[in-house]
Short mmCIF file of C-alpha atoms and ligand atoms in Angstrom, two decimals:
data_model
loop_
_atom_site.label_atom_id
_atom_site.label_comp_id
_atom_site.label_asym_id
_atom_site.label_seq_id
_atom_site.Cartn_x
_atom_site.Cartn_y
_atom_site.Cartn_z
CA UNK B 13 -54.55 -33.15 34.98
CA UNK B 14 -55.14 -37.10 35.36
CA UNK B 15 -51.93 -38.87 35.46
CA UNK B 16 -52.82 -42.26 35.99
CA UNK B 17 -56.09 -42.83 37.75
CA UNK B 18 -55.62 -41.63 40.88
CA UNK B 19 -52.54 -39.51 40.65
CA UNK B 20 -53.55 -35.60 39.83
CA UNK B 21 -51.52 -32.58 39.24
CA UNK B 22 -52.95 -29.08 39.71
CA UNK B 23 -50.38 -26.73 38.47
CA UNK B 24 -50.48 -23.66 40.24
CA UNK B 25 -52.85 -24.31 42.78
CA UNK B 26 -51.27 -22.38 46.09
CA UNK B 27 -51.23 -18.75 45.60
CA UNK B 28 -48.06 -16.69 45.89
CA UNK B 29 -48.98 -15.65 49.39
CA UNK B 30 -49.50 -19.01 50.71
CA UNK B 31 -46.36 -20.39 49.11
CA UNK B 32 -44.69 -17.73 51.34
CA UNK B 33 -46.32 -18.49 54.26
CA UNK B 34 -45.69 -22.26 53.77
CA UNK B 35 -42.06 -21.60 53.29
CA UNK B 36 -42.15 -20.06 56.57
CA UNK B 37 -43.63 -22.71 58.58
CA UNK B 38 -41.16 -24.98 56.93
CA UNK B 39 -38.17 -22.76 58.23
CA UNK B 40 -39.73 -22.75 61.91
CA UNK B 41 -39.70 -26.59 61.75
CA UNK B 42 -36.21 -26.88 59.80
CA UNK B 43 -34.92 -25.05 62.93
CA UNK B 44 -36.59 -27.73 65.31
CA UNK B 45 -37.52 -29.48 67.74
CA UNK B 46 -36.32 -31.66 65.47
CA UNK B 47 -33.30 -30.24 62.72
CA UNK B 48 -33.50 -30.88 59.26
CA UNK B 49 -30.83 -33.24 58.17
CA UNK B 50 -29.80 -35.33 55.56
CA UNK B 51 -31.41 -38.91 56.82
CA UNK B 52 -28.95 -41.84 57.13
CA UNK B 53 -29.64 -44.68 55.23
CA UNK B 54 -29.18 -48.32 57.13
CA UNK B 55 -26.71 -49.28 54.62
CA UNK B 56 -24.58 -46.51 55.40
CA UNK B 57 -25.45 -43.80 52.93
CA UNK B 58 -26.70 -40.21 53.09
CA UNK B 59 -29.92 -39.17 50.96
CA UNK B 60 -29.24 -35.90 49.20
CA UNK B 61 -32.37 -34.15 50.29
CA UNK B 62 -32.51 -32.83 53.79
CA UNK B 63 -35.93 -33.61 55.15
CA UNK B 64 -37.96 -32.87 58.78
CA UNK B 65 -41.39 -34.57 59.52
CA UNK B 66 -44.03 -33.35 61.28
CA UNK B 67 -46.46 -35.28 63.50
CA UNK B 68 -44.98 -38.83 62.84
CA UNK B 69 -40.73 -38.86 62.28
CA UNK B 70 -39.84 -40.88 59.54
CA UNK B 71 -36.80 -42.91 59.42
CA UNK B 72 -35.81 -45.70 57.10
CA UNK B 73 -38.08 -47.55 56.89
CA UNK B 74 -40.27 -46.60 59.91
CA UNK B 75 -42.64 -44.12 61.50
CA UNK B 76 -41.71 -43.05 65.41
CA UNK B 77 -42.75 -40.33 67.59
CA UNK B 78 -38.87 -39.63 68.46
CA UNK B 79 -36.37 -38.74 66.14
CA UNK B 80 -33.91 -41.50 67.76
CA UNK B 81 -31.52 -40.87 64.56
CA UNK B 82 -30.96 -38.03 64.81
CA UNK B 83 -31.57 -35.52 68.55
CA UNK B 84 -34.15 -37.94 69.82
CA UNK B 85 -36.54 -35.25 70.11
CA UNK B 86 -40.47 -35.49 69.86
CA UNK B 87 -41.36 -33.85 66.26
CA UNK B 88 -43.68 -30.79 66.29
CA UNK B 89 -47.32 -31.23 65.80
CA UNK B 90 -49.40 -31.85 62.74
CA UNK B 91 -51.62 -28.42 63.10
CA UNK B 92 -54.52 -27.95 62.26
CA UNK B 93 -54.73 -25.61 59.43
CA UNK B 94 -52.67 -28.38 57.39
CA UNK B 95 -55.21 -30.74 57.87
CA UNK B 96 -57.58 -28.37 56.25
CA UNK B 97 -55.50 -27.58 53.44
CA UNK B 98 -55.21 -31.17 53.11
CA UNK B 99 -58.60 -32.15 52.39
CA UNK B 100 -59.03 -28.65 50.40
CA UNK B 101 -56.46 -30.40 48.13
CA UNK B 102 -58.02 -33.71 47.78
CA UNK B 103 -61.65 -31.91 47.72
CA UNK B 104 -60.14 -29.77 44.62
CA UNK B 105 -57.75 -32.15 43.01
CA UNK B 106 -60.70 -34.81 42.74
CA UNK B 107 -63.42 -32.42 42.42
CA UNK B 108 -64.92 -34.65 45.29
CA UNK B 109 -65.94 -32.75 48.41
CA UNK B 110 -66.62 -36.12 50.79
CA UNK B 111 -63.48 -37.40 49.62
CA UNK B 112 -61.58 -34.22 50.97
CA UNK B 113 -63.95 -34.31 54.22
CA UNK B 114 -62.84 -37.89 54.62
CA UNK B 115 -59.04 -37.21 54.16
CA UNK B 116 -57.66 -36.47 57.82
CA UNK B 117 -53.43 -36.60 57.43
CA UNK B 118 -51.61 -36.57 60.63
CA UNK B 119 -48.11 -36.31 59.31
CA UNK B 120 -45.96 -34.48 56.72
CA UNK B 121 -42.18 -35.07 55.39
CA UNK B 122 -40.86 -32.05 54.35
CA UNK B 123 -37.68 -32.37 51.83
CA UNK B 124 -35.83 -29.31 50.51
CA UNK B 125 -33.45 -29.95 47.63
CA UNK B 126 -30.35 -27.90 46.61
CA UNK B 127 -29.35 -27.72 42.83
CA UNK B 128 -27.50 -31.49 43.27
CA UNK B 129 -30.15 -33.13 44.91
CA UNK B 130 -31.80 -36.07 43.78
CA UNK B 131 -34.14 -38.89 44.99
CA UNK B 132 -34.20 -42.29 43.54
CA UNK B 133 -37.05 -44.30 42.84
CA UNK B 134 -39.09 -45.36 45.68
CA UNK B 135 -42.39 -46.66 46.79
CA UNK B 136 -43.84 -45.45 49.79
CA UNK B 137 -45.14 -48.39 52.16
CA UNK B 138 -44.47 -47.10 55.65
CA UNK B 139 -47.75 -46.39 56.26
CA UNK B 140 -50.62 -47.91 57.32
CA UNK B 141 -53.68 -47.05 55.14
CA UNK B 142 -53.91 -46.46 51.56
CA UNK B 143 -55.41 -43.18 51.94
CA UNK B 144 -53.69 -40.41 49.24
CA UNK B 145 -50.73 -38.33 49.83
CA UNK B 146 -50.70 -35.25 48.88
CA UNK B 147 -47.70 -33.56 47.51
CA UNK B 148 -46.90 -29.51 47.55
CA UNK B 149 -43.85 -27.92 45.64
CA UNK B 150 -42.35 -24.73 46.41
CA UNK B 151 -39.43 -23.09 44.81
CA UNK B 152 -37.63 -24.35 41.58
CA UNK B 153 -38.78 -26.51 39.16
CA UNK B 154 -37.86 -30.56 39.32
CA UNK B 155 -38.44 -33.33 36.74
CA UNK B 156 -40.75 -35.64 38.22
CA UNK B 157 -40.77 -39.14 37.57
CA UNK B 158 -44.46 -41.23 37.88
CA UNK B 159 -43.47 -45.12 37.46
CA UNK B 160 -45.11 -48.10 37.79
CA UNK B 161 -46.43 -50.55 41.21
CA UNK B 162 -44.45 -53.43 39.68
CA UNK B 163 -40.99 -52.08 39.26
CA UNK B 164 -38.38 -48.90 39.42
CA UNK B 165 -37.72 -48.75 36.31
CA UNK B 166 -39.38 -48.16 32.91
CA UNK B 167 -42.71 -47.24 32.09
CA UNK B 168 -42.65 -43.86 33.56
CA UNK B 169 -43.29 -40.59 33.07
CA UNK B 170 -41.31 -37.65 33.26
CA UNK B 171 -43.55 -34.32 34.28
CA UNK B 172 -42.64 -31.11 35.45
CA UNK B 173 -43.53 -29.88 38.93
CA UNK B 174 -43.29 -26.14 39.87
CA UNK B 175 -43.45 -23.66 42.31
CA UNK B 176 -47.40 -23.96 43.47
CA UNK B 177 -47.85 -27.41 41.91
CA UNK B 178 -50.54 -29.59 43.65
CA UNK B 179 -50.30 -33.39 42.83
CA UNK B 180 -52.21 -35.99 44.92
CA UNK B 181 -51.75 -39.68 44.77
CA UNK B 182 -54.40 -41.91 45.47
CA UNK B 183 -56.15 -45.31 44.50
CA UNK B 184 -53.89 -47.48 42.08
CA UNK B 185 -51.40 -44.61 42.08
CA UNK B 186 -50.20 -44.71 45.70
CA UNK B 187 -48.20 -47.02 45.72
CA UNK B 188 -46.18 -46.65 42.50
CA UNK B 189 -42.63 -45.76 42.15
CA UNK B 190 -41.87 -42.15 42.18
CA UNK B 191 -38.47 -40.12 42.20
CA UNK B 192 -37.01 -36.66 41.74
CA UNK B 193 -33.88 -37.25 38.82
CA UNK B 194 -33.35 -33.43 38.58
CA UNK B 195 -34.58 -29.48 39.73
CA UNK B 196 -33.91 -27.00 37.27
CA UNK B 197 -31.29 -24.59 39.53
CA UNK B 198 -32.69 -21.07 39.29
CA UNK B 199 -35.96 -21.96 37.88
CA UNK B 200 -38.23 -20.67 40.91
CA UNK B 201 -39.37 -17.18 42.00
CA UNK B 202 -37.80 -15.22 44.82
CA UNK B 203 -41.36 -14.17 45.32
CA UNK B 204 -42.31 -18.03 46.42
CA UNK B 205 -40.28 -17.14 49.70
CA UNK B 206 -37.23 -19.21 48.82
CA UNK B 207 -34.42 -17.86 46.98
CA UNK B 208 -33.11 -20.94 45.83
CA UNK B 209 -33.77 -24.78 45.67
CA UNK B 210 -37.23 -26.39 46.11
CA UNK B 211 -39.53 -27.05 48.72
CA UNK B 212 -41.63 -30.12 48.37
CA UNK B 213 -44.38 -31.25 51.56
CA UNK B 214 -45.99 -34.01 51.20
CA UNK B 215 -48.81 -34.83 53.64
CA UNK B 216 -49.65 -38.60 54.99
CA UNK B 217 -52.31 -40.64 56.76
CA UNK B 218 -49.87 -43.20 58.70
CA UNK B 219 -53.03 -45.01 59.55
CA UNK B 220 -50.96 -44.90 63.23
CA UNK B 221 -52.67 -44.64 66.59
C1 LIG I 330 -46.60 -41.11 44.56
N1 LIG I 330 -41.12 -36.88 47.66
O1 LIG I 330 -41.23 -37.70 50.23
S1 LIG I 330 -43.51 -35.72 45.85
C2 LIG I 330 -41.35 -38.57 49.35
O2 LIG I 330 -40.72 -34.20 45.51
C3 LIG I 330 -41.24 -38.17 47.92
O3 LIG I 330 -39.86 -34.60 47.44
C4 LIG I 330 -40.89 -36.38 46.32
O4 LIG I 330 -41.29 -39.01 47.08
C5 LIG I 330 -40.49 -34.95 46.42
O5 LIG I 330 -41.57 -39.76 49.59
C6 LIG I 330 -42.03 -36.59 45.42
C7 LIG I 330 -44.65 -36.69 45.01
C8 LIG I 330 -45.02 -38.00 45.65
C9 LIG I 330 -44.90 -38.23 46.99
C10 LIG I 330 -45.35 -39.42 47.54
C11 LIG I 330 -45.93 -40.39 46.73
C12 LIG I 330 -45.55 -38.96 44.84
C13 LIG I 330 -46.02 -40.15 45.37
C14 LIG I 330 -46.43 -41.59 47.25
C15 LIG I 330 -47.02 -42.51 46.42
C16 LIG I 330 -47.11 -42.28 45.08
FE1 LIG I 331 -42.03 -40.84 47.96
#
């Protein structure tokens, strides 16, 4: 299950049923206030995955309120019930009960990837605190790559996440390099509530007032 220390994966930790009902919210929120879209890079670029945020909007390289790039829109609220199932994941991932009572996320970028999608390797230093992030994958299967703090490329580690897949990132692991080089088109269950691509929400502390 341990990674690196720090970084956990619990395969097949949401239910069927909650998958479902998570894939639901998602839709809700890919329809607005703010659309899901693929984010524009400063440089001029498009990233492949098509993403929405809840609670903060994230745009390279910032956290805002607004979504000023793209309908300028307030995002939807962080609810409550995803705070709970936030610190149920930390709780459970590291079998630590005050360390999921202490674990209060206020924002979540959701991605959804298509068979071509891809992201590169990143670190992720928006926000401000170095509390975990927790990471949920619906849908079909991707190859996920774990690096290093120091650089993008090698060491890493290649592991597969699937449809259920709990992984939280914490201490010395949260701010490593991380990427998605491939999902496995076809790989997931109908049942999950998507019929193709992956789903992947990843929950944040921005450490924002
Ligand atoms: C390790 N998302 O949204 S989830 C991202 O599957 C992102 O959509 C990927 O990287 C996805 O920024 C990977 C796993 C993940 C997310 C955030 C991390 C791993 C992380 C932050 C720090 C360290
Ligand atoms: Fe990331």
């Amino acid at each position: 299950r341990q990674l690196a220390p720090g970084a956990v994966h619990v395969p097949g930790w949401l239910t069927l049923a909650q998958q479902r009902e998570l894939v639901a919210a998602c839709r809700g929120w890919a329809r607005g206030p703010v659309p899901i879209r693929h984010t524009r890079l400063p440089r001029g670029g498009t990233m492949s995955v098509q993403t929405v945020c809840i609670g903060w909007h994230w745009q390279p390289y910032a956290y805002t309120r607004t979504a000023d790039d793209v309908n300028g829109a307030r995002v939807a609220a962080f609810p409550e019930w995803m705070v709970g199932l936030g610190r149920r994941a930390v709780a459970e991932a590291y079998e630590d009960a005050a360390a999921g009572d202490g674990y209060t996320p206020d924002t979540a970028l959701i991605n959804f990837y298509d068979g071509q999608a891809r992201l590169g390797m990143h670190q992720d230093k928006e926000e401000r605190s170095d509390a975990p992030v927790v990471s949920l994958s619906i849908g079909d299967t991707c190859v996920f790559r774990f690096g290093n703090t120091r650089t993008r490329t090698k060491p890493y580690t290649d592991v597969e996440l699937a449809s259920g897949d709990l992984f939280v990132f914490g201490g010395p692991s949260r701010f490593a390099y991380h990427g998605v080089p491939k999902v496995r088109p076809g790989s997931g269950d109908p049942a999950c509530g998507l019929a193709g691509g992956r789903l992947n929400i990843t929950m944040r502390v921005t450490g924002l007032g």
